[in-house]
CSV table of C-alpha atoms and ligand atoms in Angstrom, one decimal:
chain,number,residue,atom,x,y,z
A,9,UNK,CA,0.0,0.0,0.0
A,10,UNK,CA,1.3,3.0,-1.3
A,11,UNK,CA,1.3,6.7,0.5
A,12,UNK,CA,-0.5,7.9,-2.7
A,13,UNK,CA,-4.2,7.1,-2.6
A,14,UNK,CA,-4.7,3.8,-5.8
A,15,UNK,CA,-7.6,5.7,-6.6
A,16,UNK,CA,-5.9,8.1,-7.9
A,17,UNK,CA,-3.9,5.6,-10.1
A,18,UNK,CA,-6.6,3.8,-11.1
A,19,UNK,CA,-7.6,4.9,-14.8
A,20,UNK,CA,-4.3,3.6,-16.2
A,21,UNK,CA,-5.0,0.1,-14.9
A,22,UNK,CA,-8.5,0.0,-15.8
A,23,UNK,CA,-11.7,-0.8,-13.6
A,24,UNK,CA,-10.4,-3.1,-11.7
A,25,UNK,CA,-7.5,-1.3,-10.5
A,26,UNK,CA,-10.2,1.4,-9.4
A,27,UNK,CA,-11.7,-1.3,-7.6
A,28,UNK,CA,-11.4,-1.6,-4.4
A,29,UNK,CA,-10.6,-5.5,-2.6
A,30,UNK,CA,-13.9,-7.0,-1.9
A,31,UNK,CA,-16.1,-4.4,-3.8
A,32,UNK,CA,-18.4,-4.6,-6.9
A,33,UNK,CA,-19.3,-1.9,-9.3
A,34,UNK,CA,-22.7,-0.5,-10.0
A,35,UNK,CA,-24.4,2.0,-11.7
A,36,UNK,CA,-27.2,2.9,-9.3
A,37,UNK,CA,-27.7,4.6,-6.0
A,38,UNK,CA,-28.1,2.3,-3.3
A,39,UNK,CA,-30.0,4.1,-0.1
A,40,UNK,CA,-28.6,3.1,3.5
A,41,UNK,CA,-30.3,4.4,6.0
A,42,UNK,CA,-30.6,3.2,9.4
A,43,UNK,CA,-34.2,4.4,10.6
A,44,UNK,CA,-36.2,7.0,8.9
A,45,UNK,CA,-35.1,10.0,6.5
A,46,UNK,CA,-35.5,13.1,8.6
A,47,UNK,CA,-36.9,16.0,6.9
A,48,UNK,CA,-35.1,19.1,7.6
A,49,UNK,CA,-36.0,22.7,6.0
A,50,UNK,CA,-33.1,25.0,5.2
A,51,UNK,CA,-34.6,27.5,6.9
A,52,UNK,CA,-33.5,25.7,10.1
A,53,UNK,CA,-30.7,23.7,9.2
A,54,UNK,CA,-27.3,24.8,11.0
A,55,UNK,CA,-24.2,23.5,10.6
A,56,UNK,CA,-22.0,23.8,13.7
A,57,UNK,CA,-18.4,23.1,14.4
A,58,UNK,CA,-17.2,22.9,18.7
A,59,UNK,CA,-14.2,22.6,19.7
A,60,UNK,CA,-13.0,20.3,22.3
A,61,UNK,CA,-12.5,23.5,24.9
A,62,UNK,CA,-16.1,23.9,24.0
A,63,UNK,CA,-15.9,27.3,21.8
A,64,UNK,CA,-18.4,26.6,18.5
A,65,UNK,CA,-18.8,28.2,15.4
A,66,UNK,CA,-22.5,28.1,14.0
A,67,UNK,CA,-23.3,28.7,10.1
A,68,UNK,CA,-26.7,29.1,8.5
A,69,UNK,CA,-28.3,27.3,5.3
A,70,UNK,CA,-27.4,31.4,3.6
A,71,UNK,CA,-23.9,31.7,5.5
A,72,UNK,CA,-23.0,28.1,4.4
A,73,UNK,CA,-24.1,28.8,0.8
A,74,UNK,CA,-21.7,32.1,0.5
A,75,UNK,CA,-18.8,30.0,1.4
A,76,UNK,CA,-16.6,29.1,-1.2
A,77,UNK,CA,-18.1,25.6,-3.0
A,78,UNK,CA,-15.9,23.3,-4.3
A,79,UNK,CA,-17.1,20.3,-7.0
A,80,UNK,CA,-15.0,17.2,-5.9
A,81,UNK,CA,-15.6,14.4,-8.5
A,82,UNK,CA,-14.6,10.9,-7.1
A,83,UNK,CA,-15.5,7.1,-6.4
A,84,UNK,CA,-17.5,6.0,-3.2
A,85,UNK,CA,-17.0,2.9,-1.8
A,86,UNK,CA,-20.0,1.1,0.7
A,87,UNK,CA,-18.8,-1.1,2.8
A,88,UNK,CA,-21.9,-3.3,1.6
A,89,UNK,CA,-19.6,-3.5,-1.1
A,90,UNK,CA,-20.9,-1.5,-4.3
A,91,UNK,CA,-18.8,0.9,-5.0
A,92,UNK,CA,-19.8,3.6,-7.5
A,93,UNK,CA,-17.5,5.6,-10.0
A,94,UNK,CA,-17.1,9.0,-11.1
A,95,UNK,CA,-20.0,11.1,-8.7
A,96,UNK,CA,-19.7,14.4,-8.4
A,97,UNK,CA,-21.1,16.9,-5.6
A,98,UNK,CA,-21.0,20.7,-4.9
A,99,UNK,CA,-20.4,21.7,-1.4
A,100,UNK,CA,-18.0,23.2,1.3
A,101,UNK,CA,-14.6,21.6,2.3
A,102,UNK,CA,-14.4,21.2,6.1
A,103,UNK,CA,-10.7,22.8,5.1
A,104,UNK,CA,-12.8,25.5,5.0
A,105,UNK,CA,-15.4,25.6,7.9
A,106,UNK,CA,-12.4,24.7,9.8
A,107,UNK,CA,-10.1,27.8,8.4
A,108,UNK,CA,-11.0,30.0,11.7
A,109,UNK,CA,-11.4,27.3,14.2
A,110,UNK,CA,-8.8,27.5,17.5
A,111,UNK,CA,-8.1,23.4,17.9
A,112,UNK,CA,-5.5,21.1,18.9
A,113,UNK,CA,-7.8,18.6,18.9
A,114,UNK,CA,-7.1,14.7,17.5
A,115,UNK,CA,-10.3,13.3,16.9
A,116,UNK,CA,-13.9,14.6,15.0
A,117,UNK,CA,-17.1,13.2,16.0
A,118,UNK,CA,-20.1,13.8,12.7
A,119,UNK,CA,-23.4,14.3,14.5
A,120,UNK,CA,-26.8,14.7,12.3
A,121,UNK,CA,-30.5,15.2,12.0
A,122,UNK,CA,-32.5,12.1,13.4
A,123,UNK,CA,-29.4,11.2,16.0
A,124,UNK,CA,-26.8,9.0,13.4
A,125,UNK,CA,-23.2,9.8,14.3
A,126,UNK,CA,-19.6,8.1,13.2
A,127,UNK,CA,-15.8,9.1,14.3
A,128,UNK,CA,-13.4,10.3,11.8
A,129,UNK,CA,-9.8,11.3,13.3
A,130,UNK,CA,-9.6,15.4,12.8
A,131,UNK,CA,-7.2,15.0,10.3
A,132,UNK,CA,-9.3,12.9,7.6
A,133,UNK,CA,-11.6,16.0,7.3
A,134,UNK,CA,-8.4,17.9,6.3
A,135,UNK,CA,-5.9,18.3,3.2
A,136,UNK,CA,-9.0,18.5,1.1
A,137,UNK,CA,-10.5,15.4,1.8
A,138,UNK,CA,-13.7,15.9,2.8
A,139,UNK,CA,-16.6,18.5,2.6
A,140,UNK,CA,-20.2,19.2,3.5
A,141,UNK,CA,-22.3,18.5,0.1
A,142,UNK,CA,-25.6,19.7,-0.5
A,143,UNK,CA,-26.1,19.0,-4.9
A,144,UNK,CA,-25.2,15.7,-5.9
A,145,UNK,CA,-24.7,16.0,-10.4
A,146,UNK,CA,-26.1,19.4,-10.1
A,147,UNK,CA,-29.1,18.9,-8.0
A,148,UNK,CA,-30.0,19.5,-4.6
A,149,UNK,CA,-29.2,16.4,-2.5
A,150,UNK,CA,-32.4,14.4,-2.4
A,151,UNK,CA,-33.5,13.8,1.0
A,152,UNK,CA,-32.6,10.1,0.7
A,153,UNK,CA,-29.3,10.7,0.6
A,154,UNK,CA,-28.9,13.0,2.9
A,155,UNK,CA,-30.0,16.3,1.7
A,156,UNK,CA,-30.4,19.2,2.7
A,157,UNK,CA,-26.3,18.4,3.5
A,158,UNK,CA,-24.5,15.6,4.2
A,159,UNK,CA,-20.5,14.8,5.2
A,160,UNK,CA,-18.6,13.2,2.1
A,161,UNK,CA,-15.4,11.5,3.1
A,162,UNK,CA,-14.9,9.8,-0.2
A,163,UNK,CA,-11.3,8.0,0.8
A,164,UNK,CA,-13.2,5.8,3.6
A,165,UNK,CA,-16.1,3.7,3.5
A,166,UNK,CA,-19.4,5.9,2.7
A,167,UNK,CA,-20.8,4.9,6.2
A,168,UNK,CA,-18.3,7.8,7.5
A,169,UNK,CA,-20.1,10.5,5.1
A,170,UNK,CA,-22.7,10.9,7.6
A,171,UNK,CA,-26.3,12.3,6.0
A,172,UNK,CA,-28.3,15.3,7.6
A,173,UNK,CA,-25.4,16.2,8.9
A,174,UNK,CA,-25.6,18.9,11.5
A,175,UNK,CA,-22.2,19.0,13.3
A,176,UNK,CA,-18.9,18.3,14.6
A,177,UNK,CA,-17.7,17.8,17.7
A,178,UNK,CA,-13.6,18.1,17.8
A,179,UNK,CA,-12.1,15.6,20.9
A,180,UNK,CA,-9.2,14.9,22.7
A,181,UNK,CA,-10.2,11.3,22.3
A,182,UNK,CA,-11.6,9.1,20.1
A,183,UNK,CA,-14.9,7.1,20.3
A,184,UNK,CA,-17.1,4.9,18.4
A,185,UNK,CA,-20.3,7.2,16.1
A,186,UNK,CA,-23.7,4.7,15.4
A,187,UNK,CA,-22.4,1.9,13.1
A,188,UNK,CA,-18.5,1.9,15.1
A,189,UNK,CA,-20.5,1.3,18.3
A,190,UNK,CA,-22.1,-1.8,16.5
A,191,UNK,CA,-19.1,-3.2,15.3
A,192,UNK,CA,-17.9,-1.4,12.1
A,193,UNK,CA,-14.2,-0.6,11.8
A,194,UNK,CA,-13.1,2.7,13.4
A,195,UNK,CA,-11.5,4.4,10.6
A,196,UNK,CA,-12.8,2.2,7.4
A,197,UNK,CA,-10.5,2.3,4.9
A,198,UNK,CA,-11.6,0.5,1.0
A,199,UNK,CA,-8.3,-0.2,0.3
A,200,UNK,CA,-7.4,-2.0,3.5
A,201,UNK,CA,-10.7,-3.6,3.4
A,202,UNK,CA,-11.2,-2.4,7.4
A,203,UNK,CA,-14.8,-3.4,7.3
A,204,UNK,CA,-15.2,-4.3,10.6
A,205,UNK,CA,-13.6,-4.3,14.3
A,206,UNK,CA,-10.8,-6.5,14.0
A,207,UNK,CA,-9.9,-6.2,10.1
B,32,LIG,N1,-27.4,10.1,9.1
B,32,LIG,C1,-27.1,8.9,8.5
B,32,LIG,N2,-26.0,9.0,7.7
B,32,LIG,C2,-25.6,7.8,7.1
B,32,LIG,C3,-26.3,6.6,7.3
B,32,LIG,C4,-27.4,6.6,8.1
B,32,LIG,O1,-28.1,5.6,8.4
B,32,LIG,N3,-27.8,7.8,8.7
B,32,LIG,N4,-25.9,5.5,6.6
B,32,LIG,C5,-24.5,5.5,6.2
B,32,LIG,C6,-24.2,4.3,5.4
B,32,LIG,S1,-24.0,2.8,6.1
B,32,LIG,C7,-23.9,4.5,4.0
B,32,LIG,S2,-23.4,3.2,3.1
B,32,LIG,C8,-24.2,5.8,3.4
B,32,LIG,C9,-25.2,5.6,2.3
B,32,LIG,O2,-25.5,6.8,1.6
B,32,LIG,P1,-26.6,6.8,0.5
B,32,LIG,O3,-27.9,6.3,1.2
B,32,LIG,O4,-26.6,8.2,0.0
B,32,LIG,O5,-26.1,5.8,-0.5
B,32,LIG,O6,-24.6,6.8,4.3
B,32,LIG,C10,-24.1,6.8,5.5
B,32,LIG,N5,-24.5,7.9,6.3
B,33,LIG,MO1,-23.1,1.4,4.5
């Protein structure tokens, strides 16, 4: 395993380079959701980012939209094992949201609309690898899939990008979000096939 991510090689070698161990490829749009879709209005939808001193930084649906957006084009990969190439989103890197935030913090903890939540170490949301999405190819995010906004951490499994997302905590120390708690892999990388606890 290289320090370069494969999926960033992968063209050259074909689909199955691309591929992740373990995965297949569709075309579709598999929906995972555990429990209902909430239904959130962007009228009251906040995004907020505290700190593990406990300062917080709180954006509106209007505030969020004026921030720079970014259109990251990339592969996702379920740990359910579809994978899916070439999406592409519009939305706000957390390189961003995080630009003014005071931290020393190690650890990041997604928390949402309806009570999900996973663990991400702080740095994964950094060096422009993950963002807060709200179009998926140009439309708003359907509520199925996590619109009005949802986390996309495309170089780990897609249970990390965490729909109706409405926060995240920064900690000292890590702990386990909804599906980590219930035996899932704590950081969830395709490529090392870290599907579970114990992989
Ligand atoms: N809030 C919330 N986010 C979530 C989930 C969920 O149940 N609730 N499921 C996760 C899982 S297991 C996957 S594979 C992806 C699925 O995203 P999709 O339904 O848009 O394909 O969302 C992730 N984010
Ligand atoms: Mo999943």
């Amino acid at each position: 395993m290289g320090i370069v991510s494969r999926g960033f090689q992968g063209r050259r070698g074909g689909d199955s380079e691309r591929l992740p161990p373990g995965q297949y490829l569709t075309d579709g749009f598999p929906v995972l959701t555990a429990g209902p879709t909430p239904r959130v209005d962007t009228g009251e939808w906040t995004f907020t980012i505290t700190t593990e001193t406990g300062e917080s930084r709180t954006w509106s649906w209007r505030e969020f939209q004026n921030l720079p957006q970014e259109h990251p084009h990339t592969d996702i990969h379920c740990v359910t094992r579809w994978s899916k190439f070439d999406t592409d989103w519009t939305g706000v890197s957390l390189d961003t949201l995080l630009a003014d935030v005071d931290t020393s913090a190690d650890y990041a903890l997604a928390y949402c609309y309806g009570g999900y939540s996973t663990n991400l170490p702080l740095q994964d949301l950094q060096e422009g690898r993950a963002w807060v999405v709200h179009e998926f190819e140009g439309e708003p995010l359907p509520a199925e899939h996590g619109g009005p906004a949802r986390l996309f951490v495309p170089h780990l499994y897609f249970w990390k990008s965490a729909k109706w997302v409405r926060g995240i905590r920064l900690l000292d120390h890590d702990g386990p979000g909804f599906w980590e708690q219930a035996g899932y892999h704590d950081y969830g990388d395709p490529w090392r096939e870290q599907r579970y606890r114990g992989d």
